[in-house]
CSV table of N, CA and C in Angstrom, one decimal:
chain,number,residue,atom,x,y,z
A,16,MET,N,124.8,94.9,118.3
A,16,MET,CA,125.0,94.7,116.9
A,16,MET,C,125.9,93.5,116.7
A,17,ARG,N,125.6,92.6,115.8
A,17,ARG,CA,126.4,91.4,115.6
A,17,ARG,C,127.8,91.7,115.3
A,18,SER,N,128.0,92.4,114.2
A,18,SER,CA,129.4,92.8,113.8
A,18,SER,C,129.3,93.9,112.8
A,19,SER,N,130.4,94.7,112.8
A,19,SER,CA,130.4,95.8,111.8
A,19,SER,C,130.7,95.2,110.4
A,20,THR,N,131.3,94.0,110.4
A,20,THR,CA,131.5,93.3,109.1
A,20,THR,C,130.2,93.0,108.4
A,21,GLU,N,129.3,92.5,109.2
A,21,GLU,CA,128.0,92.1,108.7
A,21,GLU,C,127.3,93.4,108.2
A,22,LEU,N,127.3,94.5,109.0
A,22,LEU,CA,126.7,95.7,108.6
A,22,LEU,C,127.4,96.2,107.3
A,23,SER,N,128.7,96.1,107.2
A,23,SER,CA,129.4,96.6,106.0
A,23,SER,C,129.0,95.7,104.8
A,24,GLU,N,128.8,94.4,104.9
A,24,GLU,CA,128.3,93.6,103.8
A,24,GLU,C,126.9,94.0,103.3
A,25,ILE,N,126.1,94.2,104.3
A,25,ILE,CA,124.7,94.6,103.9
A,25,ILE,C,124.7,95.9,103.1
A,26,LEU,N,125.5,96.9,103.6
A,26,LEU,CA,125.5,98.2,103.0
A,26,LEU,C,126.2,98.1,101.6
A,27,GLU,N,127.2,97.3,101.5
A,27,GLU,CA,127.8,97.1,100.2
A,27,GLU,C,126.8,96.6,99.1
A,28,ARG,N,125.9,95.6,99.6
A,28,ARG,CA,124.9,95.1,98.7
A,28,ARG,C,123.9,96.2,98.3
A,29,CYS,N,123.5,97.0,99.2
A,29,CYS,CA,122.6,98.0,99.0
A,29,CYS,C,123.2,99.1,98.1
A,30,ARG,N,124.4,99.4,98.3
A,30,ARG,CA,125.1,100.4,97.4
A,30,ARG,C,125.2,99.9,96.0
A,31,SER,N,125.5,98.6,95.8
A,31,SER,CA,125.6,98.1,94.5
A,31,SER,C,124.3,97.9,93.8
A,32,GLN,N,123.2,97.9,94.5
A,32,GLN,CA,121.9,97.8,93.9
A,32,GLN,C,121.2,99.1,93.7
A,33,SER,N,121.8,100.2,94.2
A,33,SER,CA,121.2,101.5,94.1
A,33,SER,C,119.8,101.5,94.6
A,34,SER,N,119.5,100.8,95.7
A,34,SER,CA,118.2,100.6,96.2
A,34,SER,C,117.7,101.7,97.1
A,35,GLY,N,118.5,102.6,97.6
A,35,GLY,CA,118.1,103.6,98.4
A,35,GLY,C,118.1,103.4,99.9
A,36,ILE,N,117.8,104.4,100.7
A,36,ILE,CA,117.9,104.4,102.1
A,36,ILE,C,117.0,103.4,102.7
A,37,LEU,N,115.7,103.4,102.3
A,37,LEU,CA,114.7,102.5,102.9
A,37,LEU,C,115.1,101.1,102.7
A,38,SER,N,115.6,100.7,101.5
A,38,SER,CA,116.0,99.3,101.3
A,38,SER,C,117.2,99.0,102.2
A,39,ALA,N,118.1,99.9,102.4
A,39,ALA,CA,119.3,99.6,103.2
A,39,ALA,C,118.8,99.4,104.7
A,40,LEU,N,117.9,100.3,105.1
A,40,LEU,CA,117.5,100.2,106.5
A,40,LEU,C,116.7,98.9,106.7
A,41,LEU,N,115.9,98.5,105.8
A,41,LEU,CA,115.1,97.2,105.9
A,41,LEU,C,116.1,96.0,105.9
A,42,ALA,N,117.2,96.1,105.1
A,42,ALA,CA,118.1,95.0,105.1
A,42,ALA,C,118.9,94.9,106.4
A,43,VAL,N,119.3,96.1,106.9
A,43,VAL,CA,119.9,96.1,108.2
A,43,VAL,C,119.0,95.5,109.3
A,44,GLN,N,117.8,95.9,109.3
A,44,GLN,CA,116.8,95.4,110.3
A,44,GLN,C,116.6,93.9,110.2
A,45,GLU,N,116.5,93.5,108.9
A,45,GLU,CA,116.3,92.0,108.7
A,45,GLU,C,117.4,91.2,109.3
A,46,ALA,N,118.6,91.7,109.1
A,46,ALA,CA,119.8,91.0,109.6
A,46,ALA,C,120.0,91.1,111.1
A,47,LEU,N,119.8,92.3,111.6
A,47,LEU,CA,120.1,92.6,113.0
A,47,LEU,C,118.9,92.6,114.0
A,48,GLY,N,117.7,92.7,113.4
A,48,GLY,CA,116.5,92.8,114.2
A,48,GLY,C,116.1,94.2,114.5
A,49,HIS,N,117.0,95.1,114.2
A,49,HIS,CA,116.7,96.5,114.4
A,49,HIS,C,117.8,97.3,113.7
A,50,VAL,N,117.7,98.6,113.7
A,50,VAL,CA,118.7,99.5,113.1
A,50,VAL,C,119.3,100.3,114.2
A,51,PRO,N,120.5,99.9,114.6
A,51,PRO,CA,121.2,100.6,115.7
A,51,PRO,C,121.4,102.1,115.4
A,52,VAL,N,121.1,103.0,116.3
A,52,VAL,CA,121.3,104.4,116.0
A,52,VAL,C,122.8,104.7,115.7
A,53,LYS,N,123.7,104.0,116.4
A,53,LYS,CA,125.1,104.2,116.2
A,53,LYS,C,125.6,103.8,114.8
A,54,ALA,N,124.7,103.1,114.1
A,54,ALA,CA,125.1,102.7,112.7
A,54,ALA,C,124.7,103.7,111.7
A,55,ILE,N,124.0,104.8,112.1
A,55,ILE,CA,123.5,105.8,111.1
A,55,ILE,C,124.7,106.4,110.3
A,56,PRO,N,125.8,106.8,111.0
A,56,PRO,CA,126.9,107.4,110.2
A,56,PRO,C,127.4,106.5,109.2
A,57,GLU,N,127.6,105.2,109.5
A,57,GLU,CA,128.1,104.2,108.6
A,57,GLU,C,127.2,104.0,107.4
A,58,ILE,N,125.9,103.9,107.7
A,58,ILE,CA,124.9,103.8,106.6
A,58,ILE,C,124.9,105.0,105.7
A,59,ALA,N,124.9,106.2,106.3
A,59,ALA,CA,124.9,107.4,105.5
A,59,ALA,C,126.2,107.4,104.6
A,60,GLY,N,127.3,107.1,105.2
A,60,GLY,CA,128.5,107.2,104.4
A,60,GLY,C,128.5,106.2,103.3
A,61,ALA,N,128.0,105.0,103.5
A,61,ALA,CA,128.0,103.9,102.5
A,61,ALA,C,127.1,104.3,101.4
A,62,LEU,N,126.0,105.0,101.7
A,62,LEU,CA,125.0,105.3,100.6
A,62,LEU,C,125.3,106.7,100.0
A,63,GLY,N,126.2,107.4,100.5
A,63,GLY,CA,126.5,108.8,100.0
A,63,GLY,C,125.4,109.8,100.3
A,64,VAL,N,124.8,109.7,101.4
A,64,VAL,CA,123.7,110.6,101.8
A,64,VAL,C,124.1,111.2,103.2
A,65,THR,N,123.3,112.1,103.7
A,65,THR,CA,123.6,112.7,105.0
A,65,THR,C,123.0,111.8,106.1
A,66,GLU,N,123.5,112.0,107.3
A,66,GLU,CA,123.0,111.3,108.4
A,66,GLU,C,121.6,111.7,108.7
A,67,ALA,N,121.3,113.0,108.4
A,67,ALA,CA,119.9,113.5,108.6
A,67,ALA,C,118.9,112.7,107.6
A,68,ASP,N,119.4,112.4,106.4
A,68,ASP,CA,118.6,111.7,105.4
A,68,ASP,C,118.2,110.3,106.0
A,69,VAL,N,119.2,109.7,106.5
A,69,VAL,CA,119.0,108.3,107.1
A,69,VAL,C,118.1,108.4,108.3
A,70,ALA,N,118.4,109.3,109.2
A,70,ALA,CA,117.6,109.4,110.4
A,70,ALA,C,116.1,109.8,110.1
A,71,GLY,N,115.9,110.6,109.0
A,71,GLY,CA,114.6,111.0,108.6
A,71,GLY,C,113.8,109.8,108.2
A,72,VAL,N,114.4,109.0,107.3
A,72,VAL,CA,113.7,107.8,106.9
A,72,VAL,C,113.4,106.8,108.0
A,73,LEU,N,114.4,106.7,108.9
A,73,LEU,CA,114.3,105.8,110.0
A,73,LEU,C,113.2,106.2,111.0
A,74,SER,N,113.0,107.5,111.2
A,74,SER,CA,112.0,107.9,112.1
A,74,SER,C,110.6,108.0,111.4
A,75,TYR,N,110.6,108.0,110.1
A,75,TYR,CA,109.3,108.1,109.4
A,75,TYR,C,108.5,106.8,109.3
A,76,TYR,N,109.2,105.7,109.1
A,76,TYR,CA,108.5,104.5,108.9
A,76,TYR,C,108.3,103.7,110.2
A,77,PRO,N,107.1,103.5,110.6
A,77,PRO,CA,106.9,102.8,111.9
A,77,PRO,C,107.3,101.4,112.0
A,78,ASP,N,107.5,100.7,110.9
A,78,ASP,CA,108.0,99.3,110.9
A,78,ASP,C,109.5,99.2,111.2
A,79,LEU,N,110.2,100.3,111.1
A,79,LEU,CA,111.6,100.4,111.4
A,79,LEU,C,111.8,100.6,112.9
A,80,ARG,N,112.7,99.9,113.5
A,80,ARG,CA,112.9,100.1,114.9
A,80,ARG,C,114.4,100.3,115.2
A,81,THR,N,114.7,101.1,116.3
A,81,THR,CA,116.1,101.4,116.6
A,81,THR,C,116.5,100.6,117.9
A,82,ARG,N,115.6,99.8,118.4
A,82,ARG,CA,115.9,98.9,119.6
A,82,ARG,C,115.5,97.5,119.2
A,83,ALA,N,116.3,96.6,119.7
A,83,ALA,CA,115.9,95.2,119.5
A,83,ALA,C,114.6,94.9,120.0
A,84,PRO,N,113.7,94.2,119.3
A,84,PRO,CA,112.4,93.8,119.8
A,84,PRO,C,112.5,92.6,120.7
A,85,GLY,N,111.4,92.3,121.4
A,85,GLY,CA,111.3,91.1,122.2
A,85,GLY,C,111.3,89.8,121.3
A,86,ARG,N,111.3,88.7,121.9
A,86,ARG,CA,111.4,87.4,121.1
A,86,ARG,C,110.1,87.3,120.3
A,87,HIS,N,109.0,87.9,120.8
A,87,HIS,CA,107.7,87.8,120.0
A,87,HIS,C,107.2,89.3,119.9
A,88,VAL,N,106.7,89.6,118.7
A,88,VAL,CA,106.2,91.0,118.5
A,88,VAL,C,104.7,90.8,118.3
A,89,VAL,N,103.9,91.6,119.1
A,89,VAL,CA,102.5,91.6,119.1
A,89,VAL,C,102.1,92.9,118.4
A,90,ARG,N,101.3,92.8,117.3
A,90,ARG,CA,100.9,94.0,116.6
A,90,ARG,C,99.3,94.0,116.6
A,91,VAL,N,98.8,95.0,117.2
A,91,VAL,CA,97.3,95.2,117.2
A,91,VAL,C,96.9,96.1,116.1
A,92,CYS,N,96.0,95.7,115.2
A,92,CYS,CA,95.6,96.5,114.1
A,92,CYS,C,94.7,97.6,114.6
A,93,MET,N,94.9,98.8,114.1
A,93,MET,CA,94.2,100.0,114.5
A,93,MET,C,93.5,100.6,113.2
A,94,GLY,N,93.3,99.8,112.2
A,94,GLY,CA,92.6,100.2,111.0
A,94,GLY,C,91.2,100.6,111.2
A,95,GLU,N,90.5,101.1,110.2
A,95,GLU,CA,89.1,101.5,110.4
A,95,GLU,C,88.2,100.4,110.9
A,96,SER,N,88.2,99.3,110.2
A,96,SER,CA,87.3,98.2,110.6
A,96,SER,C,87.6,97.7,112.0
A,97,CYS,N,88.9,97.6,112.3
A,97,CYS,CA,89.3,97.1,113.6
A,97,CYS,C,88.9,98.1,114.7
A,98,THR,N,89.0,99.4,114.4
A,98,THR,CA,88.6,100.5,115.3
A,98,THR,C,87.1,100.4,115.5
A,99,ALA,N,86.4,100.2,114.5
A,99,ALA,CA,84.9,100.1,114.6
A,99,ALA,C,84.5,98.9,115.4
A,100,ASN,N,85.4,97.9,115.5
A,100,ASN,CA,85.1,96.7,116.2
A,100,ASN,C,85.8,96.6,117.5
A,101,HIS,N,86.2,97.7,118.1
A,101,HIS,CA,86.7,97.9,119.4
A,101,HIS,C,88.1,97.3,119.6
A,102,CYS,N,89.0,97.6,118.7
A,102,CYS,CA,90.4,97.1,118.8
A,102,CYS,C,91.1,97.9,120.0
A,103,GLY,N,90.6,99.1,120.3
A,103,GLY,CA,91.1,99.8,121.5
A,103,GLY,C,91.0,99.0,122.7
A,104,ARG,N,89.9,98.3,122.9
A,104,ARG,CA,89.8,97.4,124.1
A,104,ARG,C,90.8,96.3,124.1
A,105,VAL,N,91.0,95.7,122.9
A,105,VAL,CA,92.0,94.6,122.8
A,105,VAL,C,93.4,95.2,123.1
A,106,LEU,N,93.7,96.3,122.5
A,106,LEU,CA,95.0,96.9,122.8
A,106,LEU,C,95.2,97.2,124.3
A,107,ARG,N,94.2,97.8,124.9
A,107,ARG,CA,94.3,98.0,126.4
A,107,ARG,C,94.5,96.7,127.2
A,108,GLU,N,93.9,95.7,126.7
A,108,GLU,CA,94.0,94.4,127.5
A,108,GLU,C,95.5,93.9,127.3
A,109,PHE,N,96.0,94.0,126.1
A,109,PHE,CA,97.4,93.6,125.9
A,109,PHE,C,98.4,94.5,126.8
A,110,GLN,N,98.1,95.8,126.8
A,110,GLN,CA,98.9,96.7,127.6
A,110,GLN,C,98.8,96.3,129.1
A,111,GLU,N,97.6,96.0,129.6
A,111,GLU,CA,97.5,95.7,131.0
A,111,GLU,C,98.1,94.3,131.3
A,112,HIS,N,97.9,93.3,130.4
A,112,HIS,CA,98.4,92.0,130.7
A,112,HIS,C,99.9,92.0,130.6
A,113,LEU,N,100.5,92.7,129.6
A,113,LEU,CA,102.0,92.7,129.5
A,113,LEU,C,102.6,93.7,130.4
A,114,ARG,N,101.8,94.7,130.8
A,114,ARG,CA,102.4,95.8,131.6
A,114,ARG,C,103.4,96.6,130.9
A,115,VAL,N,103.1,96.9,129.6
A,115,VAL,CA,103.9,97.7,128.8
A,115,VAL,C,103.1,98.7,128.0
A,116,ASP,N,103.7,99.7,127.5
A,116,ASP,CA,102.9,100.6,126.6
A,116,ASP,C,103.3,100.3,125.1
A,117,ILE,N,102.7,100.9,124.2
A,117,ILE,CA,103.0,100.7,122.8
A,117,ILE,C,104.5,101.0,122.5
A,118,GLY,N,105.1,100.1,121.8
A,118,GLY,CA,106.5,100.3,121.5
A,118,GLY,C,107.5,99.8,122.5
A,119,GLU,N,107.0,99.3,123.6
A,119,GLU,CA,107.8,98.8,124.7
A,119,GLU,C,107.9,97.3,124.7
A,120,THR,N,109.0,96.8,125.3
A,120,THR,CA,109.2,95.4,125.5
A,120,THR,C,109.1,95.0,126.9
A,121,THR,N,108.6,93.8,127.2
A,121,THR,CA,108.4,93.4,128.5
A,121,THR,C,109.8,93.1,129.2
A,122,PRO,N,109.9,93.2,130.5
A,122,PRO,CA,111.1,92.8,131.1
A,122,PRO,C,111.4,91.4,130.8
A,123,GLY,N,112.7,91.1,130.5
A,123,GLY,CA,113.0,89.8,130.1
A,123,GLY,C,113.0,89.6,128.6
A,124,GLY,N,112.4,90.5,127.9
A,124,GLY,CA,112.4,90.5,126.5
A,124,GLY,C,111.5,89.5,125.8
A,125,ARG,N,110.5,89.1,126.4
A,125,ARG,CA,109.6,88.1,125.8
A,125,ARG,C,108.7,88.7,124.7
A,126,PHE,N,108.0,89.9,125.0
A,126,PHE,CA,107.1,90.5,124.1
A,126,PHE,C,107.4,91.9,123.8
A,127,THR,N,107.2,92.4,122.6
A,127,THR,CA,107.2,93.8,122.2
A,127,THR,C,105.7,94.1,121.7
A,128,LEU,N,105.1,95.2,122.2
A,128,LEU,CA,103.8,95.5,121.8
A,128,LEU,C,103.8,96.7,120.8
A,129,GLU,N,103.2,96.5,119.7
A,129,GLU,CA,103.1,97.6,118.7
A,129,GLU,C,101.7,97.7,118.1
A,130,LYS,N,101.4,98.8,117.5
A,130,LYS,CA,100.1,98.9,116.8
A,130,LYS,C,100.5,99.1,115.3
A,131,VAL,N,99.6,98.7,114.5
A,131,VAL,CA,99.7,98.8,113.0
A,131,VAL,C,98.4,99.3,112.5
A,132,TYR,N,98.5,99.8,111.2
A,132,TYR,CA,97.3,100.3,110.6
A,132,TYR,C,96.9,99.5,109.4
A,133,CYS,N,95.9,98.7,109.6
A,133,CYS,CA,95.4,97.8,108.6
A,133,CYS,C,96.3,96.7,108.1
A,134,VAL,N,95.9,95.5,108.6
A,134,VAL,CA,96.6,94.3,108.2
A,134,VAL,C,95.8,93.5,107.1
A,135,GLY,N,94.7,94.1,106.6
A,135,GLY,CA,94.0,93.5,105.5
A,135,GLY,C,93.2,92.3,105.9
A,136,ASN,N,92.7,92.3,107.1
A,136,ASN,CA,91.9,91.2,107.6
A,136,ASN,C,90.6,91.7,108.1
A,137,CYS,N,90.1,92.7,107.4
A,137,CYS,CA,88.9,93.5,107.9
A,137,CYS,C,87.6,92.7,108.1
A,138,ALA,N,87.5,91.6,107.3
A,138,ALA,CA,86.2,90.8,107.4
A,138,ALA,C,86.1,90.2,108.8
A,139,VAL,N,87.2,90.0,109.5
A,139,VAL,CA,87.2,89.3,110.8
A,139,VAL,C,87.9,90.2,111.9
A,140,SER,N,87.6,91.5,111.8
A,140,SER,CA,88.3,92.4,112.7
A,140,SER,C,87.6,92.3,114.1
A,141,PRO,N,88.3,92.7,115.1
A,141,PRO,CA,89.6,93.2,115.2
A,141,PRO,C,90.7,92.1,115.0
A,142,SER,N,91.8,92.5,114.5
A,142,SER,CA,92.9,91.6,114.2
A,142,SER,C,94.2,91.9,115.0
A,143,VAL,N,94.9,90.8,115.2
A,143,VAL,CA,96.2,90.9,115.9
A,143,VAL,C,97.2,90.0,115.2
A,144,ILE,N,98.4,90.4,115.0
A,144,ILE,CA,99.5,89.6,114.5
A,144,ILE,C,100.5,89.4,115.6
A,145,ILE,N,100.8,88.2,115.9
A,145,ILE,CA,101.9,87.8,116.8
A,145,ILE,C,102.9,87.1,116.0
A,146,ASP,N,104.1,87.7,115.9
A,146,ASP,CA,105.2,87.3,115.0
A,146,ASP,C,104.6,87.3,113.6
A,147,SER,N,104.4,86.1,112.9
A,147,SER,CA,103.8,86.1,111.6
A,147,SER,C,102.4,85.5,111.6
A,148,ASP,N,101.9,85.2,112.8
A,148,ASP,CA,100.6,84.6,112.9
A,148,ASP,C,99.5,85.6,113.0
A,149,LEU,N,98.5,85.5,112.1
A,149,LEU,CA,97.4,86.4,112.1
A,149,LEU,C,96.2,85.9,112.8
A,150,TYR,N,95.6,86.7,113.7
A,150,TYR,CA,94.4,86.2,114.4
A,150,TYR,C,93.2,87.3,114.1
A,151,GLY,N,92.0,86.8,113.9
A,151,GLY,CA,90.9,87.6,113.7
A,151,GLY,C,89.9,87.4,114.7
A,152,ARG,N,88.9,88.4,114.8
A,152,ARG,CA,87.9,88.4,115.8
A,152,ARG,C,88.4,88.3,117.2
A,153,VAL,N,89.5,89.0,117.5
A,153,VAL,CA,90.1,88.9,118.8
A,153,VAL,C,89.3,89.8,119.8
A,154,ALA,N,89.0,89.2,120.9
A,154,ALA,CA,88.3,89.9,121.9
A,154,ALA,C,89.3,90.1,123.1
A,155,PRO,N,89.1,91.0,124.0
A,155,PRO,CA,89.9,91.2,125.1
A,155,PRO,C,90.1,89.9,125.9
A,156,SER,N,89.0,89.1,126.0
A,156,SER,CA,89.1,87.8,126.7
A,156,SER,C,90.0,86.8,126.1
A,157,HIS,N,90.5,87.0,124.8
A,157,HIS,CA,91.4,86.1,124.2
A,157,HIS,C,92.8,86.4,124.4
A,158,VAL,N,93.1,87.5,124.9
A,158,VAL,CA,94.5,88.0,125.1
A,158,VAL,C,95.4,87.0,125.8
A,159,HIS,N,95.0,86.6,127.0
A,159,HIS,CA,95.8,85.7,127.8
A,159,HIS,C,96.1,84.4,127.1
A,160,GLU,N,95.0,83.8,126.5
A,160,GLU,CA,95.2,82.6,125.7
A,160,GLU,C,96.2,82.7,124.6
A,161,LEU,N,96.1,83.8,123.8
A,161,LEU,CA,97.0,84.1,122.7
A,161,LEU,C,98.4,84.2,123.2
A,162,LEU,N,98.6,84.9,124.2
A,162,LEU,CA,100.0,85.1,124.7
A,162,LEU,C,100.6,83.8,125.3
A,163,GLU,N,99.8,83.0,125.8
A,163,GLU,CA,100.2,81.7,126.4
A,163,GLU,C,100.8,80.8,125.3
A,164,ARG,N,100.4,80.9,124.0
A,164,ARG,CA,100.9,80.1,122.9
A,164,ARG,C,102.3,80.4,122.6
A,165,TYR,N,102.8,81.6,123.1
A,165,TYR,CA,104.2,82.0,122.7
A,165,TYR,C,105.1,82.0,124.0
A,166,GLY,N,104.9,80.9,124.7
A,166,GLY,CA,105.7,80.7,126.0
A,166,GLY,C,107.1,81.1,125.9
């Protein structure tokens, strides 16, 4: 975690905005890259809720993470259209190439592999997002080339 001062500043903004647990967690993740588990008591105290409330929201939303991600986050869409167009094969190729499972980060911290449900790119499925770059019609044979772009 960068600093408890930074966390305190984020929580103060969220408290003054009455924006709720999810908004606070998203703000913390935006600033720190993740929501450290050890910050749950401070977040709960700042928002006037229980630690269980914070932990429940944190575990419910798959876009929230408790560990720092790799430098590049690879998200494979598992929505209906992508599933119908064999996204499972694409996901397996990423897993084999990176030698990680879903939710894991490669040794050295270069890539984190995640799955998402519908990125809204159904017309050209299967789709993959790397960082903020969206790719359509991704085939297993494209995986190596895509990853090379993120040296």
